[in-house]
PDB file of C-alpha atoms in Angstrom:
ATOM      1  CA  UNK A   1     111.697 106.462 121.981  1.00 52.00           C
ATOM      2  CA  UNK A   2     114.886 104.370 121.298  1.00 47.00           C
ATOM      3  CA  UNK A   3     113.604 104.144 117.622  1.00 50.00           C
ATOM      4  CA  UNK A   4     113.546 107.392 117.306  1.00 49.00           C
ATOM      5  CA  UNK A   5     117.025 107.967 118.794  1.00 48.00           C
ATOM      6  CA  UNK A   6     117.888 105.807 116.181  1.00 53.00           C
ATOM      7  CA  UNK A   7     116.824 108.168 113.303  1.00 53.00           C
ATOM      8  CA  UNK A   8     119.496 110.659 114.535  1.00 51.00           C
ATOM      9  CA  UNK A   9     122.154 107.791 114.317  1.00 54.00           C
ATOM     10  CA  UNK A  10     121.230 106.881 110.781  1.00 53.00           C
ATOM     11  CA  UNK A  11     120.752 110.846 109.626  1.00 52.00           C
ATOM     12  CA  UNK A  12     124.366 110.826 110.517  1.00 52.00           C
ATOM     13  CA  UNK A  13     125.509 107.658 109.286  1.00 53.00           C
ATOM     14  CA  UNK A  14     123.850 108.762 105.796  1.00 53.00           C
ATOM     15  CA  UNK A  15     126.579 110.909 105.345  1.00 54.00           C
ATOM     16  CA  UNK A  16     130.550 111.130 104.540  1.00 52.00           C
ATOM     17  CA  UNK A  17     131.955 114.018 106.723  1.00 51.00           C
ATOM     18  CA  UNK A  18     134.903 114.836 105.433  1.00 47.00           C
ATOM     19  CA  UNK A  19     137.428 118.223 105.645  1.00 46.00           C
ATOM     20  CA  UNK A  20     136.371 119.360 101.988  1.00 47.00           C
ATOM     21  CA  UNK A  21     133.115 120.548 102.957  1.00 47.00           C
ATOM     22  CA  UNK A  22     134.503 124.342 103.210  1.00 49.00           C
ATOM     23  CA  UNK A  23     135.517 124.067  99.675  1.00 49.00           C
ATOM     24  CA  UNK A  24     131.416 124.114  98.208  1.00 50.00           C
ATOM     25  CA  UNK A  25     129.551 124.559 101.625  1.00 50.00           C
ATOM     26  CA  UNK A  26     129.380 127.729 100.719  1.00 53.00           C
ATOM     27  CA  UNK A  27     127.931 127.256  97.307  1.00 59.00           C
ATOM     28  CA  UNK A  28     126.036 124.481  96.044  1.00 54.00           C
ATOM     29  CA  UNK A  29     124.802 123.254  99.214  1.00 56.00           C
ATOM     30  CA  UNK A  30     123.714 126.477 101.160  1.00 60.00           C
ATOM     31  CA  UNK A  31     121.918 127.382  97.917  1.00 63.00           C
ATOM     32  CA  UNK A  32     119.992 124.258  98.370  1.00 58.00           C
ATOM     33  CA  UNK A  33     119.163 125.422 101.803  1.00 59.00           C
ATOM     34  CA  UNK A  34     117.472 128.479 100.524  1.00 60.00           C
ATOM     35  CA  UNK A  35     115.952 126.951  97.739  1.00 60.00           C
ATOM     36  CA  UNK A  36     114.032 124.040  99.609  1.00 61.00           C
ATOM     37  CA  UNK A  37     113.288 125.219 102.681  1.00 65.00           C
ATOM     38  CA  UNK A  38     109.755 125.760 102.197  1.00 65.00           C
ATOM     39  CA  UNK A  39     109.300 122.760  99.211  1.00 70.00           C
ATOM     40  CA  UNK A  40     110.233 120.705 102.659  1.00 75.00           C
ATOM     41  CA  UNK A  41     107.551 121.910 104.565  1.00 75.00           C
ATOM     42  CA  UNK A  42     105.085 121.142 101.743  1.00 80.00           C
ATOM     43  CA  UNK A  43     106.821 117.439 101.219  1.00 82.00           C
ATOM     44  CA  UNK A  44     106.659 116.998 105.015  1.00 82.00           C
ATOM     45  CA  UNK A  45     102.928 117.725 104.891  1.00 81.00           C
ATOM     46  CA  UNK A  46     101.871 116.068 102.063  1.00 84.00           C
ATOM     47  CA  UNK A  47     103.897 112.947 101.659  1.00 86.00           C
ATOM     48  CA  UNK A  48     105.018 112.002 105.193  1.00 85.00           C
ATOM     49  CA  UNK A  49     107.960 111.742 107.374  1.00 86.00           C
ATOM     50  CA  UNK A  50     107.907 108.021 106.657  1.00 84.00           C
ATOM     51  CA  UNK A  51     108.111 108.079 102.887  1.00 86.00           C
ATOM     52  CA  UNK A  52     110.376 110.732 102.761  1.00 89.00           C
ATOM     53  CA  UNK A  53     112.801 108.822 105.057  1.00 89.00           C
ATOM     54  CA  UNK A  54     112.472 105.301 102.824  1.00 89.00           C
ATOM     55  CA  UNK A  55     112.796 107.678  99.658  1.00 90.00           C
ATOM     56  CA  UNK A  56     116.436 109.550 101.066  1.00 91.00           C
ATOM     57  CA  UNK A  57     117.303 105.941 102.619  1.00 91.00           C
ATOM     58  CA  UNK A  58     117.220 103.672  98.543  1.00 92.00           C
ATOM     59  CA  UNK A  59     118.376 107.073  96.630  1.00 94.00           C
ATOM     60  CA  UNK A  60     121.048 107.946  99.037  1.00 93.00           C
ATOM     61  CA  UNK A  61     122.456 103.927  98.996  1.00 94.00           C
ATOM     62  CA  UNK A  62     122.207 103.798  95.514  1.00 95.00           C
ATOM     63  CA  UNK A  63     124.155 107.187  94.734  1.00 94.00           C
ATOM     64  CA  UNK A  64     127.002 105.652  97.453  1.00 93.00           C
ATOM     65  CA  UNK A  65     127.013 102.317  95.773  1.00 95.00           C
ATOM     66  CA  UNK A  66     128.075 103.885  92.718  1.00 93.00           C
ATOM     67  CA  UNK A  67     130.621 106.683  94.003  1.00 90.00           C
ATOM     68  CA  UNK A  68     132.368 103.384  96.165  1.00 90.00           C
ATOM     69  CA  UNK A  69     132.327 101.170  92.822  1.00 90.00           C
ATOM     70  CA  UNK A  70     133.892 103.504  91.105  1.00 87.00           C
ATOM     71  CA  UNK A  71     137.099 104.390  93.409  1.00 86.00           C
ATOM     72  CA  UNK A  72     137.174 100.353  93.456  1.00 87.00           C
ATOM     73  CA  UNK A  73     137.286  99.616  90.002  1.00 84.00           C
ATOM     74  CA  UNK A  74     139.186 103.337  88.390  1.00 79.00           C
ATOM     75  CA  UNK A  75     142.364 102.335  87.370  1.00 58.00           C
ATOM     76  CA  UNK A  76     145.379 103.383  89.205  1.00 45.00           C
ATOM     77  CA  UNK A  77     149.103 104.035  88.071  1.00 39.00           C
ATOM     78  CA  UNK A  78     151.956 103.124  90.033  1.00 34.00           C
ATOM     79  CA  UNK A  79     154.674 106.131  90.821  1.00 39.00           C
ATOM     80  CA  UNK A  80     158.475 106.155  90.942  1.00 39.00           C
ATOM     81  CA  UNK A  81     158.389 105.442  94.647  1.00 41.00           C
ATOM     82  CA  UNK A  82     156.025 102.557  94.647  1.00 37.00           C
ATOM     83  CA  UNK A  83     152.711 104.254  95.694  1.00 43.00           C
ATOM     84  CA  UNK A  84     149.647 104.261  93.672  1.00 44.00           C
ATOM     85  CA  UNK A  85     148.116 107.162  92.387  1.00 51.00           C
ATOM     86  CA  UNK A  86     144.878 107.860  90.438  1.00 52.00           C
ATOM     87  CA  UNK A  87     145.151 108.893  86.682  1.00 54.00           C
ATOM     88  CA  UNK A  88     145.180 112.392  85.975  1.00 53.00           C
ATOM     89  CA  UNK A  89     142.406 112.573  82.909  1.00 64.00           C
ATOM     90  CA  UNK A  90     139.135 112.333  84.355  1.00 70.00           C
ATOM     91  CA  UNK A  91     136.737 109.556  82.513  1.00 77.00           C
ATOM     92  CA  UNK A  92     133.427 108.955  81.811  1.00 80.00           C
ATOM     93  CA  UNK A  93     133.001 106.973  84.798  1.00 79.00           C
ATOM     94  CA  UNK A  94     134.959 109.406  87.122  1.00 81.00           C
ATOM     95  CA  UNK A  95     132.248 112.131  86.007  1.00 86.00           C
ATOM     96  CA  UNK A  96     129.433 110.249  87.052  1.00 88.00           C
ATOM     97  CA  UNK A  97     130.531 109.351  90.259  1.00 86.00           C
ATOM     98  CA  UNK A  98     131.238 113.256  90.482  1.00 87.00           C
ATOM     99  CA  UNK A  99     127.501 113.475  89.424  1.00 91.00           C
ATOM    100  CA  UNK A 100     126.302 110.733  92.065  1.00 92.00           C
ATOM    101  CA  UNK A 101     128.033 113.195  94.862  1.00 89.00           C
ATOM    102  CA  UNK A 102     125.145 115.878  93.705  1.00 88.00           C
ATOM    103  CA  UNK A 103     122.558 113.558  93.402  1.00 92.00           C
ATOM    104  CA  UNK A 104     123.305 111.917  96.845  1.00 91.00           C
ATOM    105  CA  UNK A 105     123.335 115.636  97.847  1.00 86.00           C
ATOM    106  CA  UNK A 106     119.861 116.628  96.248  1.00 86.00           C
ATOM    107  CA  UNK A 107     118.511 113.380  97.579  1.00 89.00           C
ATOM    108  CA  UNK A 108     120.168 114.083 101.121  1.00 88.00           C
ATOM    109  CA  UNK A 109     118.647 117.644 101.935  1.00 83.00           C
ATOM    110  CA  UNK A 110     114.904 116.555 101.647  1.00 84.00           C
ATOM    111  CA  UNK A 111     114.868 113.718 103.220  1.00 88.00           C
ATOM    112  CA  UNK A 112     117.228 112.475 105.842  1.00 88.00           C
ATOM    113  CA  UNK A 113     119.092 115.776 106.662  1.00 83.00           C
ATOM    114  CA  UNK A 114     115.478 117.582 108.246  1.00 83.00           C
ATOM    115  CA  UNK A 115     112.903 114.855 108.280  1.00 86.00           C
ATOM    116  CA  UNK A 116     114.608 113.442 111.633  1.00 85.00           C
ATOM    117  CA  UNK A 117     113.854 116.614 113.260  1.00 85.00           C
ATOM    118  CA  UNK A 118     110.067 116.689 112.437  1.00 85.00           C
ATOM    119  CA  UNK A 119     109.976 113.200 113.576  1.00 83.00           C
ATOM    120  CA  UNK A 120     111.511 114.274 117.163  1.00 81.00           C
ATOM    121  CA  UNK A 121     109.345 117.699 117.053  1.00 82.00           C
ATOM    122  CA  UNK A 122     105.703 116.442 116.737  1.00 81.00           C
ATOM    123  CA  UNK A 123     105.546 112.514 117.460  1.00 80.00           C
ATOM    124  CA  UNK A 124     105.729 112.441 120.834  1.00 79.00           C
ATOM    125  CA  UNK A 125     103.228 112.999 123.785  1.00 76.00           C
ATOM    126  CA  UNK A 126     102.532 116.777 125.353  1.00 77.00           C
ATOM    127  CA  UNK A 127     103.721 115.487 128.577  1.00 81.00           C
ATOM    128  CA  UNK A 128     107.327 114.315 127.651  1.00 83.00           C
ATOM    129  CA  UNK A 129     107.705 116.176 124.601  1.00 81.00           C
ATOM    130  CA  UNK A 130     110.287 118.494 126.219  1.00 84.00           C
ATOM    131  CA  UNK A 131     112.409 115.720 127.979  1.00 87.00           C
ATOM    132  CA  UNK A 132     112.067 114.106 124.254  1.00 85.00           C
ATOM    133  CA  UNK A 133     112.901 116.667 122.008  1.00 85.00           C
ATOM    134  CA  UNK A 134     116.196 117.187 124.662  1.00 88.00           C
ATOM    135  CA  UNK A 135     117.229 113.697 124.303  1.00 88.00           C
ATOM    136  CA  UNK A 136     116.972 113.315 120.844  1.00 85.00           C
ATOM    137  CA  UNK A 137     119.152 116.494 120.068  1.00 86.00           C
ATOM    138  CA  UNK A 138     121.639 115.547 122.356  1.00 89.00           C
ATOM    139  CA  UNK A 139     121.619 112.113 120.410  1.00 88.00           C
ATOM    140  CA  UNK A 140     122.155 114.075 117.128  1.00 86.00           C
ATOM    141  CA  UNK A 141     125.539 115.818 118.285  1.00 88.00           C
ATOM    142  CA  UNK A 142     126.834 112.626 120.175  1.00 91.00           C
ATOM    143  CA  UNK A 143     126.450 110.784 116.487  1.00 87.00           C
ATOM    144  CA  UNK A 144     127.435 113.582 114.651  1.00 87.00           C
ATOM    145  CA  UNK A 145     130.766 113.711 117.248  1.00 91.00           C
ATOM    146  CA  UNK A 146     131.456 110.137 116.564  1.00 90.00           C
ATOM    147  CA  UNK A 147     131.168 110.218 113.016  1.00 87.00           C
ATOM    148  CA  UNK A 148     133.242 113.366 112.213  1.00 87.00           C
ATOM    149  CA  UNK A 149     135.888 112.103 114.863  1.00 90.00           C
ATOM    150  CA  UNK A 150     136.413 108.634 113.344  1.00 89.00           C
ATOM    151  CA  UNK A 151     135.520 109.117 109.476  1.00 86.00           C
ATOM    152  CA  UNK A 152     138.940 110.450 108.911  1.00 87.00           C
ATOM    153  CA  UNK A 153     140.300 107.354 110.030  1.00 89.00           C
ATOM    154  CA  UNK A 154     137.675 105.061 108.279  1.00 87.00           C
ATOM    155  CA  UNK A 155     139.101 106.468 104.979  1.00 84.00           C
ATOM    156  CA  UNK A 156     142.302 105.842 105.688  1.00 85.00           C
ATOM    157  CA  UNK A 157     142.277 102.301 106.476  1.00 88.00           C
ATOM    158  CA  UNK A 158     139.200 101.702 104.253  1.00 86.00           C
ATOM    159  CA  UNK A 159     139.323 103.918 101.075  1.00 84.00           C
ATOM    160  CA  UNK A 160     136.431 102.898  99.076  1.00 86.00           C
ATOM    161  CA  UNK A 161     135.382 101.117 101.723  1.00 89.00           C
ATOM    162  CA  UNK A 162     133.449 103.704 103.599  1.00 89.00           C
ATOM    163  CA  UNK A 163     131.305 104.255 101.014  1.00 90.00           C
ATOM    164  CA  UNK A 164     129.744 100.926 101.102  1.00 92.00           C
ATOM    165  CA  UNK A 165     130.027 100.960 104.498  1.00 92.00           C
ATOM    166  CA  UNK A 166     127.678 104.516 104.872  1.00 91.00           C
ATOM    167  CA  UNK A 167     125.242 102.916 101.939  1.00 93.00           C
ATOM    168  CA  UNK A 168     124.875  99.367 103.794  1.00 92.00           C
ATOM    169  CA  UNK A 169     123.407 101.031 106.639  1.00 88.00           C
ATOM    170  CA  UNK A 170     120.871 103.146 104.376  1.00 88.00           C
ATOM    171  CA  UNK A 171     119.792 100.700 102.902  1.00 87.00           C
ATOM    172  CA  UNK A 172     119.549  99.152 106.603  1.00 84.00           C
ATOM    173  CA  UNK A 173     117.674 102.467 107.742  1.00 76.00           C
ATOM    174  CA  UNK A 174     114.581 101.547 105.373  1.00 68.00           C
ATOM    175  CA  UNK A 175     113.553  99.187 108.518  1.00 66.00           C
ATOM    176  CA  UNK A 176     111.689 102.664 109.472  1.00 66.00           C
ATOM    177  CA  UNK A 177     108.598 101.511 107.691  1.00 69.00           C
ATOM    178  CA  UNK A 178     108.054 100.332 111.239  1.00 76.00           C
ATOM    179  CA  UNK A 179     107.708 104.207 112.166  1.00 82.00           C
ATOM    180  CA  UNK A 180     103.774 105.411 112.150  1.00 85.00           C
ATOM    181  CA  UNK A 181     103.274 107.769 109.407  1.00 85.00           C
ATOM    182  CA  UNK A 182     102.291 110.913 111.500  1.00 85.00           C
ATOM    183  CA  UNK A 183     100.700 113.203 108.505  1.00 86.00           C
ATOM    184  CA  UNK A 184      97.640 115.468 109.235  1.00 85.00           C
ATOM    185  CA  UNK A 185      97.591 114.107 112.616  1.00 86.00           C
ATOM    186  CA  UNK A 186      97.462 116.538 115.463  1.00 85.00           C
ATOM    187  CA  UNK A 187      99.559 116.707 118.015  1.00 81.00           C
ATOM    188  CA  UNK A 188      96.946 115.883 120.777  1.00 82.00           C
ATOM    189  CA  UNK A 189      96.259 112.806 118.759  1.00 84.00           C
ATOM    190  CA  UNK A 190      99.575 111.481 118.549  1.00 84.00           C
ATOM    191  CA  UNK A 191      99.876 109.101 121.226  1.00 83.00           C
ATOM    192  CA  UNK A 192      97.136 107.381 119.746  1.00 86.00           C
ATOM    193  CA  UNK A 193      99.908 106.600 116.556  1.00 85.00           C
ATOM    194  CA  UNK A 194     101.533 103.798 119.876  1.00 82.00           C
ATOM    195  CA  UNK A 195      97.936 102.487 121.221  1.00 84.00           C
ATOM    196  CA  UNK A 196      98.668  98.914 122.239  1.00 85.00           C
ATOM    197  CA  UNK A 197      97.722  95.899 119.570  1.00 83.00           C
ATOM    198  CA  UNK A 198      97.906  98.867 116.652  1.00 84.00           C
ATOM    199  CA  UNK A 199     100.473  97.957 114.083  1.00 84.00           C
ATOM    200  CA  UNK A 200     102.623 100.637 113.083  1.00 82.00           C
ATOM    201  CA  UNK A 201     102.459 100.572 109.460  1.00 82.00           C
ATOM    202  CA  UNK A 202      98.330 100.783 110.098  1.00 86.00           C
ATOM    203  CA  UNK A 203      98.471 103.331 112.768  1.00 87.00           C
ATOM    204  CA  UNK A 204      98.041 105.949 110.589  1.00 86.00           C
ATOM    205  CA  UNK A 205      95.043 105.059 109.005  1.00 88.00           C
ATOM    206  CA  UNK A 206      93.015 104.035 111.894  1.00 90.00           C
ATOM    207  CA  UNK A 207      93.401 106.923 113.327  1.00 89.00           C
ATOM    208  CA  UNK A 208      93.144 109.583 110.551  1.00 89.00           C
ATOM    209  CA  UNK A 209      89.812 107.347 110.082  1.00 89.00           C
ATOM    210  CA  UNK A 210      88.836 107.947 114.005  1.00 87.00           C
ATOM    211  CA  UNK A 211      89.327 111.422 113.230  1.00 87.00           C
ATOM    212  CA  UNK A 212      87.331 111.538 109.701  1.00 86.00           C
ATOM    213  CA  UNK A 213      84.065 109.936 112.036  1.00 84.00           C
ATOM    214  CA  UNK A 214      84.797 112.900 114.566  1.00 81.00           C
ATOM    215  CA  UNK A 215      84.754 115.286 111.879  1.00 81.00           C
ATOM    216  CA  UNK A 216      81.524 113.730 110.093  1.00 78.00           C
ATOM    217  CA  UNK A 217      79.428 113.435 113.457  1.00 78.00           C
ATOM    218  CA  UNK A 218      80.141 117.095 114.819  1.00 78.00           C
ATOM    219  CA  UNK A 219      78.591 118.013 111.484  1.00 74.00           C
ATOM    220  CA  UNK A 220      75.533 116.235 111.648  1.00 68.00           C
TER     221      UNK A 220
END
């Protein structure tokens, strides 16, 4: 279960909350809520919670990497009174990193920012899914508390900083390929995902295989 807890932690940490998000929140990414709402079920259900997660965890980093390298390298001008300011002209450079705040964006919505929740909803047992499913929400709000209480600060003291700091631990989130695949399994099955001596990266496939033998002897 602490795994698990753990995806909550990282579906925050994959993210910079800052206080512009009133400024588009309205636009670009509710409009992304409508539009892949039900392309998420179907990516769920065909790919996998697991390679959706690895997929969100490289293509999030990598979009971060660049928006941090850019703020570190842009060239800044010094003012009257001695503090340093960023040019006014926008550059090449500047637009892409613009871009990269989309693309981590696109990448964001269809992986990390509902796959979490799927993982929570159907892994567990019948018999503690309720205690479960409680725990792991109220680990989502105590992450998301901590990291829109102290993110404010981070940027202050760390500028570019935070970005590398937010893509260093996606690209440390992609230790998940330890997490069963749990795809076309039902939900009376899934304890069988955490059967002693079964490795999680093979869990899936023994037991959508137990299942295909099931299937293949009731017909015969």
């Amino acid at each position: 279960m602490f795994d698990r807890i753990l995806i909550h932690l990282i579906n925050q940490l994959s993210q910079v909350n800052r206080h512009h998000g009133h400024k588009y929140g309205a636009t670009f990414h509710r409009c992304l809520w409508y539009y892949q709402i039900d392309r998420l079920l179907w990516l769920v259900d065909t790919l996998g919670c697991h390679y959706l997660l690895i997929v969100g965890s490289i293509g999030g980093a990598f979009s971060m990497y660049n928006i941090g390298t850019y703020i570190a390298v842009a060239k800044l001008t010094t003012t009257a009174a001695g503090s340093q300011v960023m040019s006014v002209s926008l550059s090449r450079d500047g637009r892409s990193a613009i871009a990269f705040v989309y693309i981590w964006t696109i990448i964001y919505f269809p992986t990390w920012n509902g796959t979490p929740w799927v993982v929570k909803a159907e892994f567990f047992p019948q018999h503690v899914r309720t205690f479960t499913q409680a725990s792991m929400a109220a680990s989502n709000w105590l992450f998301g508390f901590l990291i829109a209480r102290f993110t404010p600060q981070m940027f202050a003291s760390m500028n570019y900083g935070v970005y590398m700091f937010f893509a260093s631990l996606m690209v440390l989130s992609v230790f998940y390929f330890v997490l069963p695949e749990t795809k076309q399994i039902p939900l009376e099955l899934m304890e069988e995902l955490s059967a002693p001596g079964l490795k999680p990266w093979r869990a899936h496939t023994m037991v959508m295989g137990r299942i295909q033998e099931v299937n293949i002897a009731s017909k015969t």
